[in-house]
Amino acid sequence: MAQAPQDSRDLTDRFIQFYRKYYSDEIGTLAQQYPNEKRSLYVDYDDLYAFDTELAEDYRKKPDQIREYAEEALRLYDLPVDIKLGRAHVRLMNLPETVDIRGIRVHDDHIGRMIAVQGIVRKATDVRPKITEAAFECQRCGTMTYIPQADSGFQEPHECQGCERQGPFHVDFDQSEFVDAQKVRVQESPEGLRGGETPQSIDIDLEDDVTGRVTAGDHVMVTGVLHIEQQTSGNEKTPIFDLYMDGVSVEIEDEEFEDMDITDEDVAKIVDLSNDPDIYEQMVASVAPSIYGYDQEKLAMILQLFSGVTKHLPDGSRIRGDLHMLLIGDPGTGKSAMLQYIRNIAPRSVYTSGKGSSSAGLTAAAVRDDFGDGQQWTLEAGALVLADKGIAAVDELDKMRSEDRSAMHEALEQQSISVSKAGINATLKSRCSLLGAANPKYGRFDQYEPIGEQIDLEPALISRFDLIFTVTDNPDPETDAELADHIINTNYAGELHTQKSKIPSSEFTDGEVEDATEEVTPAIDAELLRKYIAYAKRNCYPTMTEEAKEVIRDFYVNFRAKGAADDAPVPVTARKLEALVRLSEASARLRLSDKVEHQDAVRVTDIVESCLRDIGMDPETGEFDADIVETGTSKNQRDRIKDLKHLIEELEDEYEEGAPVEEVIKRAGSDLGLDETKAEDEIENLRRKGEVYEPRQNYLRTT
Ligand SMILES: [Zn+2]
């Protein structure tokens, strides 16, 4: 810098003046803690702007050059202690505006500038040393040649600086310089997306003291310098470039951050709506109006959007307020459409399929891929992490990967996901509500089998759901006629609306179009509903009234009592109690009430009872049976399986070759009252479970 031109000297002096005025304390602290605890001076853009508008703007336009002066000024600064801030960084933060990741464009002159982006960390590599200057020792003469290393590839010397021969060289790591390096991929936040856009992302290189601070799933604001890098195809360069950022500073955003402006006018509308006696009906009518019926499912989905209150107990434990809901149904019943609709009205949501669209699937994964420089372990957040503080709508949940199945229990109950693999140990937050849809095990429901046995998800996972709805497609002339009318009218409304907008001379009047479309127009439009939900979640923390407590307690006790007589199965487990509490809190939130009242408790016990009736009832006995939900097998059936196995054991003793199948079926009929089909089914069940086998055809042995 000795021969630096006059204006650069000026710039360095200008920064020294700026530091004296605004940052002398911070620099003092930095000097005391340098280099082990602190290696950066964080400069707030507002301070620099207040000090020198032009300098601040120049810093954003030419960040790489101006930073050199800012850091030189730091090295020249008079320090209270005798220490040199040789390699301290100056990190600018808090830029006045952020750029949408999808909005980064060449013609906007973003390239080479300092910008700030906001989003969620989708992927993060582990932190690894990266060589910045390699020291090559000549094996012939011993001279050291130092080669600065760029971001891509590894540069070796053309010739030795001593003997001018081409080596061979040996890299001396002690004499080389390394820096901690990490790469992260930041994706647009779910709440910033509208109408199902695919989220865009940008990769960010981090170095030194800003590495290792963020992990997959964190909401961040990153300030950095935007660069471009030429894409290659094999060894060929292509005319297309990729964008990436050199990260300057990274701030983890407040978790409650919601990018939603709710104006005073909005609040007035919301409060007004909440006082409407028909608010529950209006809300239901606002969910997927083109899908006929399913009012109870729609109400439950609305309650899920509002969610219960997350409770923190004095001992530090936490009870989740998020509701998990599962729709299991015959194909063609509109499950997917309902899920998609929820995505449109949830303030923060992620929509995916059980198969997942990335290697992280639904939960999270540590993967070794070429996301970083070379093969490196990367932690990637899946749908439930990306939906933290929101809703994850997962279609085809039954098709999820086996890795997800095991991680799901923790994700749903503790609302976190632990990843421990290849030195990566991380716990990611997944405080979201899961709205899942699944098909019955054999594609379609069999009305003669308990529904609990027709769900292709393990019982322990099923029991994590607060509500399970079964959507069956059974012919019924009356409802079929209504459904047909609804679909025809919906399409007719669409035809009128389209014709009117395409052909101005259409014979239909505005009034006619309006009449036809009224039925399929949501009662509350999606934009307002989204704000309503965000407002309620931010401002309402209802508590239970005595009346509400009593309704829920009685419901539980009565249901249990039905199962208490004789040897009847236990109908409902305590897990359902917490579900009832969560649902009734959501019901109170829906009308912006800070009290959970009698009506809330009644509303939700009705929903829970009808869900249990659908799923927890043993079609053979007509009794409620929690075992069907919690273990996948009804008590009645478990008894039957035990009896049948016992019978086979007895027959085994009588026949040398094993129990003849024909005889087993005959005795199952006479001794156990099982008809032939049932007996065959149960034998097949035993065989599948490995409890019996066929030593030869048509003979059985127990294991
Ligand atoms: Zn040499």
XYZ file of N, CA, C and O in Angstrom, residues 211-368:
632
model
N -18.103 -19.665 9.185
C -18.467 -21.051 8.890
C -19.000 -21.742 10.149
O -18.723 -21.304 11.265
N -19.748 -22.791 9.947
C -20.187 -23.646 11.050
C -21.227 -23.028 11.950
O -21.531 -23.537 13.018
N -21.793 -21.919 11.561
C -22.770 -21.265 12.435
C -24.192 -21.606 12.064
O -25.092 -21.517 12.879
N -24.408 -21.910 10.800
C -25.775 -22.226 10.388
C -25.860 -23.678 9.958
O -24.877 -24.279 9.540
N -27.035 -24.218 10.088
C -27.240 -25.588 9.670
C -28.522 -25.662 8.845
O -29.285 -24.688 8.782
N -28.717 -26.801 8.195
C -29.898 -26.968 7.366
C -31.149 -26.667 8.173
O -31.259 -27.077 9.325
N -32.059 -25.943 7.597
C -33.301 -25.608 8.274
C -33.316 -24.230 8.908
O -34.375 -23.730 9.251
N -32.144 -23.600 9.067
C -32.118 -22.263 9.665
C -32.659 -21.224 8.685
O -32.341 -21.250 7.503
N -33.414 -20.299 9.219
C -33.831 -19.150 8.413
C -32.738 -18.102 8.537
O -32.341 -17.749 9.644
N -32.246 -17.639 7.430
C -31.086 -16.744 7.472
C -31.259 -15.520 6.577
O -32.058 -15.506 5.645
N -30.443 -14.518 6.911
C -30.275 -13.346 6.055
C -28.784 -13.332 5.752
O -27.959 -13.254 6.666
N -28.430 -13.456 4.497
C -27.022 -13.498 4.122
C -26.665 -12.258 3.325
O -27.346 -11.909 2.354
N -25.606 -11.576 3.739
C -25.063 -10.470 2.966
C -23.823 -11.011 2.278
O -23.017 -11.701 2.909
N -23.691 -10.728 0.999
C -22.535 -11.260 0.294
C -22.363 -10.624 -1.063
O -23.156 -9.768 -1.477
N -21.304 -11.043 -1.737
C -20.997 -10.484 -3.044
C -21.412 -11.505 -4.106
O -21.022 -12.665 -4.033
N -22.213 -11.032 -5.067
C -22.721 -11.933 -6.093
C -21.691 -12.111 -7.205
O -21.171 -11.134 -7.745
N -21.401 -13.346 -7.524
C -20.458 -13.640 -8.605
C -21.091 -14.594 -9.595
O -22.120 -15.212 -9.310
N -20.434 -14.702 -10.757
C -20.889 -15.697 -11.734
C -19.753 -16.655 -12.036
O -18.574 -16.302 -11.915
N -20.130 -17.849 -12.403
C -19.150 -18.892 -12.677
C -19.626 -19.639 -13.916
O -20.790 -20.014 -14.008
N -18.705 -19.847 -14.864
C -19.103 -20.473 -16.126
C -19.411 -21.956 -15.928
O -18.654 -22.676 -15.278
N -20.514 -22.381 -16.491
C -20.857 -23.806 -16.427
C -19.980 -24.589 -17.390
O -19.585 -24.082 -18.428
N -19.716 -25.805 -17.021
C -18.964 -26.666 -17.921
C -19.782 -27.910 -18.185
O -20.594 -28.338 -17.370
N -19.555 -28.473 -19.366
C -20.204 -29.728 -19.712
C -19.070 -30.670 -20.097
O -18.438 -30.502 -21.131
N -18.750 -31.602 -19.207
C -17.531 -32.395 -19.399
C -16.339 -31.459 -19.244
O -16.245 -30.744 -18.251
N -15.467 -31.390 -20.269
C -14.352 -30.461 -20.205
C -14.619 -29.182 -20.996
O -13.786 -28.291 -21.059
N -15.785 -29.122 -21.618
C -16.123 -27.964 -22.446
C -16.743 -26.869 -21.595
O -17.560 -27.133 -20.722
N -16.382 -25.618 -21.909
C -17.070 -24.508 -21.272
C -18.346 -24.233 -22.047
O -18.397 -24.414 -23.256
N -19.395 -23.835 -21.345
C -20.647 -23.538 -22.032
C -20.903 -22.028 -21.914
O -20.259 -21.356 -21.102
N -21.830 -21.484 -22.736
C -22.083 -20.031 -22.633
C -22.941 -19.656 -21.429
O -23.202 -18.491 -21.198
N -23.362 -20.629 -20.651
C -24.243 -20.339 -19.513
C -23.427 -20.268 -18.223
O -22.497 -21.044 -18.009
N -23.811 -19.316 -17.389
C -23.109 -19.121 -16.123
C -24.021 -19.424 -14.948
O -25.232 -19.261 -15.037
N -23.408 -19.846 -13.847
C -24.144 -20.032 -12.605
C -23.881 -18.843 -11.696
O -22.821 -18.231 -11.750
N -24.843 -18.578 -10.849
C -24.677 -17.496 -9.881
C -24.279 -18.094 -8.540
O -24.732 -19.166 -8.175
N -23.434 -17.414 -7.832
C -23.158 -17.809 -6.452
C -22.746 -16.575 -5.671
O -22.483 -15.523 -6.252
N -22.703 -16.716 -4.383
C -22.334 -15.572 -3.547
C -21.155 -15.915 -2.658
O -21.055 -17.043 -2.165
N -20.275 -14.937 -2.479
C -19.273 -15.047 -1.420
C -19.907 -14.421 -0.192
O -20.180 -13.215 -0.184
N -20.152 -15.228 0.816
C -20.852 -14.726 1.986
C -19.977 -13.783 2.801
O -18.819 -14.073 3.063
N -20.551 -12.639 3.161
C -19.817 -11.679 3.996
C -20.298 -11.795 5.437
O -19.505 -11.912 6.363
N -21.596 -11.775 5.624
C -22.116 -11.980 6.975
C -23.405 -12.790 6.902
O -24.122 -12.737 5.912
N -23.646 -13.563 7.940
C -24.833 -14.415 7.992
C -25.534 -14.169 9.317
O -24.929 -14.298 10.372
N -26.774 -13.810 9.246
C -27.548 -13.651 10.481
C -28.664 -14.677 10.492
O -29.343 -14.862 9.484
N -28.837 -15.334 11.641
C -29.960 -16.256 11.773
C -31.183 -15.434 12.143
O -31.143 -14.619 13.060
N -32.235 -15.618 11.366
C -33.423 -14.806 11.566
C -34.257 -15.329 12.725
O -34.241 -16.514 13.027
N -34.988 -14.418 13.299
C -35.947 -14.760 14.330
C -36.874 -15.852 13.782
O -37.384 -15.766 12.680
N -37.061 -16.891 14.578
C -37.875 -18.016 14.105
C -39.321 -17.640 13.831
O -39.991 -18.244 13.036
N -39.789 -16.636 14.551
C -41.184 -16.246 14.381
C -41.361 -15.356 13.163
O -42.456 -14.945 12.829
N -40.241 -15.062 12.513
C -40.294 -14.184 11.342
C -41.375 -14.609 10.365
O -41.445 -15.731 9.937
N -42.221 -13.683 10.044
C -43.228 -13.957 9.034
C -43.294 -12.775 8.092
O -43.538 -11.654 8.489
N -43.044 -13.084 6.847
C -42.958 -12.046 5.842
C -44.358 -11.678 5.379
O -44.733 -11.909 4.251
N -45.143 -11.170 6.296
C -46.500 -10.858 5.913
C -46.912 -9.530 6.518
O -46.813 -9.332 7.722
N -47.313 -8.627 5.657
C -47.765 -7.329 6.135
C -49.244 -7.397 6.425
O -50.047 -7.628 5.527
N -49.593 -7.243 7.685
C -51.005 -7.215 8.044
C -51.305 -5.767 8.433
O -50.816 -5.275 9.445
N -52.072 -5.092 7.592
C -52.347 -3.672 7.824
C -53.467 -3.509 8.853
O -54.176 -4.474 9.170
N -53.635 -2.274 9.335
C -54.725 -1.985 10.270
C -56.070 -2.310 9.629
O -56.997 -2.788 10.284
N -56.125 -2.055 8.324
C -57.358 -2.338 7.583
C -57.645 -3.844 7.576
O -58.781 -4.272 7.779
N -56.577 -4.643 7.380
C -56.723 -6.105 7.430
C -57.223 -6.543 8.800
O -58.129 -7.373 8.907
N -56.608 -5.973 9.841
C -56.977 -6.365 11.206
C -58.451 -6.076 11.453
O -59.179 -6.910 12.013
N -58.915 -4.918 10.962
C -60.332 -4.568 11.142
C -61.219 -5.626 10.477
O -62.201 -6.084 11.060
N -60.837 -6.050 9.255
C -61.615 -7.067 8.539
C -61.594 -8.401 9.289
O -62.607 -9.092 9.385
N -60.408 -8.754 9.804
C -60.248 -10.029 10.511
C -61.117 -10.060 11.769
O -61.850 -11.020 12.024
N -61.039 -8.992 12.542
C -61.809 -8.931 13.787
C -63.308 -8.978 13.474
O -64.076 -9.669 14.141
N -63.693 -8.265 12.421
C -65.080 -8.249 11.990
C -65.564 -9.671 11.655
O -66.620 -10.109 12.114
N -64.770 -10.360 10.860
C -65.100 -11.734 10.483
C -65.210 -12.644 11.696
O -66.094 -13.496 11.782
N -64.287 -12.454 12.660
C -64.239 -13.352 13.814
C -65.502 -13.245 14.660
O -65.831 -14.159 15.412
N -66.201 -12.119 14.543
C -67.433 -11.939 15.314
C -68.667 -12.488 14.613
O -69.749 -12.512 15.175
N -68.484 -12.917 13.359
C -69.596 -13.471 12.596
C -70.008 -14.822 13.195
O -69.172 -15.700 13.369
N -71.304 -14.974 13.537
C -71.714 -16.269 14.130
C -71.472 -17.450 13.186
O -71.361 -18.587 13.631
N -71.374 -17.161 11.876
C -71.163 -18.242 10.909
C -69.692 -18.458 10.570
O -69.387 -19.080 9.552
N -68.799 -17.944 11.397
C -67.392 -17.963 11.001
C -66.872 -19.368 10.704
O -66.110 -19.558 9.757
N -67.313 -20.370 11.474
C -66.809 -21.725 11.236
C -67.268 -22.241 9.863
O -66.490 -22.823 9.120
N -68.561 -21.959 9.549
C -69.089 -22.390 8.252
C -68.377 -21.641 7.125
O -68.050 -22.215 6.085
N -68.117 -20.358 7.350
C -67.434 -19.563 6.321
C -66.024 -20.092 6.054
O -65.571 -20.119 4.920
N -65.355 -20.459 7.139
C -63.995 -20.984 6.990
C -64.033 -22.289 6.185
O -63.234 -22.477 5.275
N -64.966 -23.173 6.557
C -65.074 -24.457 5.864
C -65.366 -24.219 4.382
O -64.774 -24.850 3.504
N -66.243 -23.246 4.117
C -66.615 -22.961 2.727
C -65.459 -22.318 1.958
O -65.520 -22.170 0.743
N -64.414 -21.937 2.671
C -63.274 -21.302 2.002
C -62.188 -22.300 1.628
O -61.215 -21.944 0.979
N -62.343 -23.538 2.079
C -61.344 -24.556 1.750
C -61.815 -25.347 0.529
O -62.890 -25.939 0.556
N -61.047 -25.323 -0.504
C -61.309 -26.113 -1.709
C -62.787 -26.162 -2.073
O -63.389 -27.233 -2.100
N -63.414 -24.993 -2.366
C -64.861 -24.990 -2.642
C -65.244 -25.824 -3.862
O -66.385 -26.237 -3.985
N -64.274 -26.088 -4.734
C -64.625 -26.884 -5.917
C -64.767 -28.369 -5.568
O -65.261 -29.151 -6.369
N -64.313 -28.750 -4.372
C -64.468 -30.147 -3.962
C -65.707 -30.270 -3.092
O -65.845 -29.592 -2.078
N -66.602 -31.137 -3.514
C -67.890 -31.259 -2.859
C -67.768 -32.009 -1.526
O -67.071 -33.014 -1.421
N -68.486 -31.491 -0.525
C -68.606 -32.219 0.738
C -67.358 -32.169 1.599
O -66.612 -31.198 1.566
N -67.147 -33.228 2.374
C -66.003 -33.343 3.289
C -65.927 -32.173 4.279
O -64.843 -31.685 4.589
N -67.085 -31.709 4.749
C -67.076 -30.551 5.628
C -66.275 -30.793 6.894
O -65.591 -29.910 7.390
N -66.372 -32.020 7.422
C -65.651 -32.286 8.656
C -64.132 -32.297 8.420
O -63.369 -31.767 9.222
N -63.730 -32.882 7.322
C -62.312 -32.884 6.974
C -61.816 -31.448 6.773
O -60.732 -31.088 7.224
N -62.634 -30.664 6.092
C -62.235 -29.281 5.838
C -62.130 -28.481 7.136
O -61.210 -27.691 7.305
N -63.095 -28.717 8.049
C -63.028 -28.023 9.337
C -61.757 -28.428 10.079
O -61.054 -27.588 10.643
N -61.447 -29.716 10.055
C -60.249 -30.194 10.735
C -58.990 -29.565 10.127
O -58.062 -29.187 10.834
N -58.974 -29.435 8.811
C -57.817 -28.814 8.161
C -57.667 -27.360 8.567
O -56.566 -26.863 8.773
N -58.799 -26.679 8.677
C -58.758 -25.285 9.130
C -58.200 -25.221 10.555
O -57.331 -24.412 10.869
N -58.679 -26.113 11.420
C -58.179 -26.123 12.806
C -56.678 -26.400 12.817
O -55.925 -25.832 13.594
N -56.260 -27.274 11.908
C -54.838 -27.585 11.829
C -54.030 -26.338 11.460
O -52.947 -26.114 11.986
N -54.572 -25.522 10.576
C -53.868 -24.300 10.187
C -53.723 -23.346 11.375
O -52.706 -22.686 11.527
N -54.770 -23.270 12.201
C -54.681 -22.386 13.370
C -53.793 -23.011 14.445
O -53.096 -22.312 15.150
N -53.840 -24.303 14.568
C -53.087 -25.125 15.515
C -53.352 -24.792 16.980
O -53.842 -23.722 17.305
N -53.033 -25.757 17.845
C -53.174 -25.535 19.281
C -52.009 -24.687 19.770
O -51.169 -24.241 18.994
N -51.976 -24.481 21.063
C -50.927 -23.648 21.655
C -49.752 -24.552 22.051
O -49.957 -25.582 22.678
N -48.565 -24.170 21.658
C -47.390 -24.904 22.115
C -47.148 -24.523 23.564
O -46.991 -23.348 23.882
N -47.191 -25.527 24.428
C -47.124 -25.253 25.862
C -45.730 -25.500 26.427
O -45.129 -26.538 26.136
N -45.247 -24.556 27.197
C -43.956 -24.718 27.865
C -44.207 -24.852 29.358
O -44.891 -24.019 29.944
N -43.700 -25.926 29.931
C -43.931 -26.162 31.349
C -42.749 -25.628 32.149
O -41.647 -25.486 31.621
N -43.002 -25.357 33.463
C -41.915 -24.791 34.282
C -40.660 -25.681 34.314
O -39.548 -25.165 34.466
N -40.825 -26.990 34.143
C -39.641 -27.863 34.199
C -38.865 -27.871 32.879
O -37.928 -28.640 32.706
N -39.290 -27.014 31.960
C -38.556 -26.896 30.708
C -39.092 -27.785 29.606
O -38.653 -27.693 28.463
N -40.044 -28.658 29.947
C -40.565 -29.526 28.894
C -41.598 -28.774 28.058
O -42.069 -27.698 28.425
N -41.933 -29.400 26.934
C -42.740 -28.706 25.956
C -43.781 -29.679 25.414
O -43.494 -30.838 25.198
N -45.000 -29.200 25.268
C -46.043 -30.030 24.667
C -46.410 -29.401 23.331
O -46.717 -28.220 23.264
N -46.345 -30.185 22.296
C -46.582 -29.602 20.979
C -48.011 -29.105 20.821
O -48.946 -29.678 21.381
N -48.148 -28.034 20.054
C -49.472 -27.502 19.754
C -49.871 -27.847 18.329
O -51.028 -27.760 17.959
N -48.887 -28.245 17.550
C -49.162 -28.575 16.151
C -49.980 -29.859 16.043
O -49.746 -30.815 16.776
N -50.898 -29.856 15.131
C -51.775 -31.015 14.915
C -51.325 -31.781 13.685
O -51.023 -31.182 12.653
N -51.293 -33.094 13.815
C -50.972 -33.921 12.651
C -52.232 -34.628 12.183
O -52.985 -35.163 12.991
N -52.403 -34.636 10.898
C -53.646 -35.164 10.360
C -53.368 -36.031 9.145
O -52.483 -35.736 8.360
N -54.135 -37.092 9.032
C -53.932 -38.030 7.929
C -55.257 -38.277 7.211
O -56.279 -38.503 7.854
N -55.210 -38.185 5.899
C -56.387 -38.510 5.091
C -56.063 -39.788 4.339
O -55.136 -39.819 3.544
N -56.837 -40.843 4.637
C -56.612 -42.067 3.889
C -57.833 -42.282 3.037
O -58.955 -42.231 3.543
N -57.626 -42.490 1.777
C -58.824 -42.603 0.978
C -58.678 -43.301 -0.323
O -57.588 -43.481 -0.852
N -59.845 -43.678 -0.830
C -59.912 -44.298 -2.139
C -59.400 -43.312 -3.178
O -59.496 -42.108 -2.988
N -58.871 -43.836 -4.265
C -58.405 -42.950 -5.335
C -59.570 -42.122 -5.871
O -60.716 -42.567 -5.828
N -59.269 -40.936 -6.324
C -60.293 -40.111 -6.957
C -61.236 -39.419 -6.009
O -62.288 -38.956 -6.406
N -60.876 -39.344 -4.714
C -61.761 -38.685 -3.760
C -61.302 -37.263 -3.449
O -61.789 -36.648 -2.519
N -60.329 -36.753 -4.193
C -59.949 -35.347 -4.044
C -58.985 -35.055 -2.905
O -58.835 -33.908 -2.506
N -58.331 -36.085 -2.369
C -57.378 -35.854 -1.272
C -56.274 -34.898 -1.705
O -55.951 -33.942 -1.015
N -55.668 -35.187 -2.845
C -54.554 -34.374 -3.316
C -54.971 -32.926 -3.534
O -54.245 -32.010 -3.178
N -56.153 -32.753 -4.103
C -56.623 -31.395 -4.361
C -56.807 -30.628 -3.064
O -56.493 -29.441 -2.974
N -57.291 -31.331 -2.023
C -57.472 -30.657 -0.731
C -56.114 -30.257 -0.143
O -55.941 -29.184 0.399
N -55.137 -31.144 -0.281
C -53.789 -30.843 0.203
C -53.205 -29.625 -0.513
O -52.623 -28.742 0.103
N -53.381 -29.615 -1.831
C -52.835 -28.504 -2.611
C -53.483 -27.195 -2.197
O -52.842 -26.153 -2.171
N -54.773 -27.281 -1.881
C -55.475 -26.066 -1.512
C -54.938 -25.509 -0.201
O -54.787 -24.311 -0.032
N -54.653 -26.412 0.726
C -54.114 -25.997 2.019
C -52.797 -25.260 1.828
O -52.508 -24.268 2.473
N -52.023 -25.738 0.874
C -50.756 -25.056 0.607
C -51.000 -23.600 0.228
O -50.223 -22.717 0.561
N -52.114 -23.349 -0.480
C -52.379 -21.980 -0.909
C -52.790 -21.059 0.228
O -52.596 -19.855 0.133
N -53.376 -21.627 1.283
C -53.845 -20.723 2.338
C -52.988 -20.767 3.593
O -53.159 -19.935 4.456
N -52.049 -21.689 3.684
C -51.196 -21.726 4.871
C -50.144 -20.618 4.781
O -49.552 -20.425 3.727
N -49.922 -19.879 5.885
C -48.922 -18.807 5.833
C -47.514 -19.330 5.507
O -46.729 -18.627 4.900
N -47.203 -20.525 5.939
C -45.887 -21.069 5.620
C -46.076 -22.553 5.352
O -46.501 -23.287 6.242
N -45.804 -22.997 4.140
C -46.094 -24.394 3.861
C -45.154 -24.989 2.830
O -44.537 -24.284 2.051
N -45.057 -26.300 2.898
C -44.261 -27.046 1.931
C -45.144 -28.178 1.435
O -45.782 -28.861 2.233
N -45.192 -28.349 0.118
C -46.006 -29.426 -0.439
C -45.072 -30.397 -1.143
O -44.232 -29.997 -1.923
N -45.204 -31.664 -0.825
C -44.347 -32.638 -1.486
C -45.037 -33.988 -1.520
O -46.124 -34.156 -0.972
N -44.393 -34.931 -2.167
C -44.928 -36.284 -2.188
C -44.078 -37.131 -1.250
O -42.937 -36.790 -0.973
N -44.645 -38.233 -0.775
C -43.929 -39.086 0.167
C -42.590 -39.559 -0.379
O -41.644 -39.771 0.367
N -42.554 -39.706 -1.705
C -41.308 -40.146 -2.323
C -40.232 -39.064 -2.207
O -39.056 -39.346 -2.322
N -40.695 -37.817 -1.995
C -39.764 -36.709 -1.817
C -39.149 -36.288 -3.129
O -39.042 -37.065 -4.064
N -38.755 -35.011 -3.184
C -38.205 -34.528 -4.438
C -36.695 -34.344 -4.322
O -36.031 -33.952 -5.246
N -36.132 -34.633 -3.147
C -34.688 -34.468 -2.994
C -34.148 -35.649 -2.195
O -34.898 -36.448 -1.670
N -32.829 -35.713 -2.114
C -32.223 -36.824 -1.382
C -32.541 -36.751 0.109
O -32.389 -37.729 0.826
N -32.977 -35.600 0.587
C -33.294 -35.487 2.007
C -34.678 -36.039 2.322
O -35.011 -36.254 3.479
N -35.491 -36.277 1.291
C -36.810 -36.840 1.521
C -37.674 -35.968 2.407
O -37.664 -34.749 2.301
N -38.402 -36.614 3.324
C -39.317 -35.870 4.181
C -38.622 -35.324 5.416
O -39.064 -34.345 5.993
N -37.542 -35.950 5.858
C -36.944 -35.535 7.124
C -35.623 -34.799 6.896
O -35.604 -33.598 6.719
N -34.521 -35.514 6.850
C -33.227 -34.879 6.621
C -32.253 -35.988 6.286
O -32.495 -37.155 6.593
N -31.152 -35.624 5.659
C -30.172 -36.654 5.332
C -28.776 -36.067 5.284
O -28.595 -34.904 4.931
N -27.812 -36.883 5.679
C -26.412 -36.529 5.455
C -26.000 -37.292 4.207
O -26.093 -38.513 4.165
N -25.616 -36.574 3.186
C -25.272 -37.227 1.928
C -23.881 -36.801 1.482
O -23.437 -35.695 1.763
N -23.206 -37.725 0.807
C -21.896 -37.400 0.280
C -22.082 -37.154 -1.211
O -22.377 -38.060 -1.974
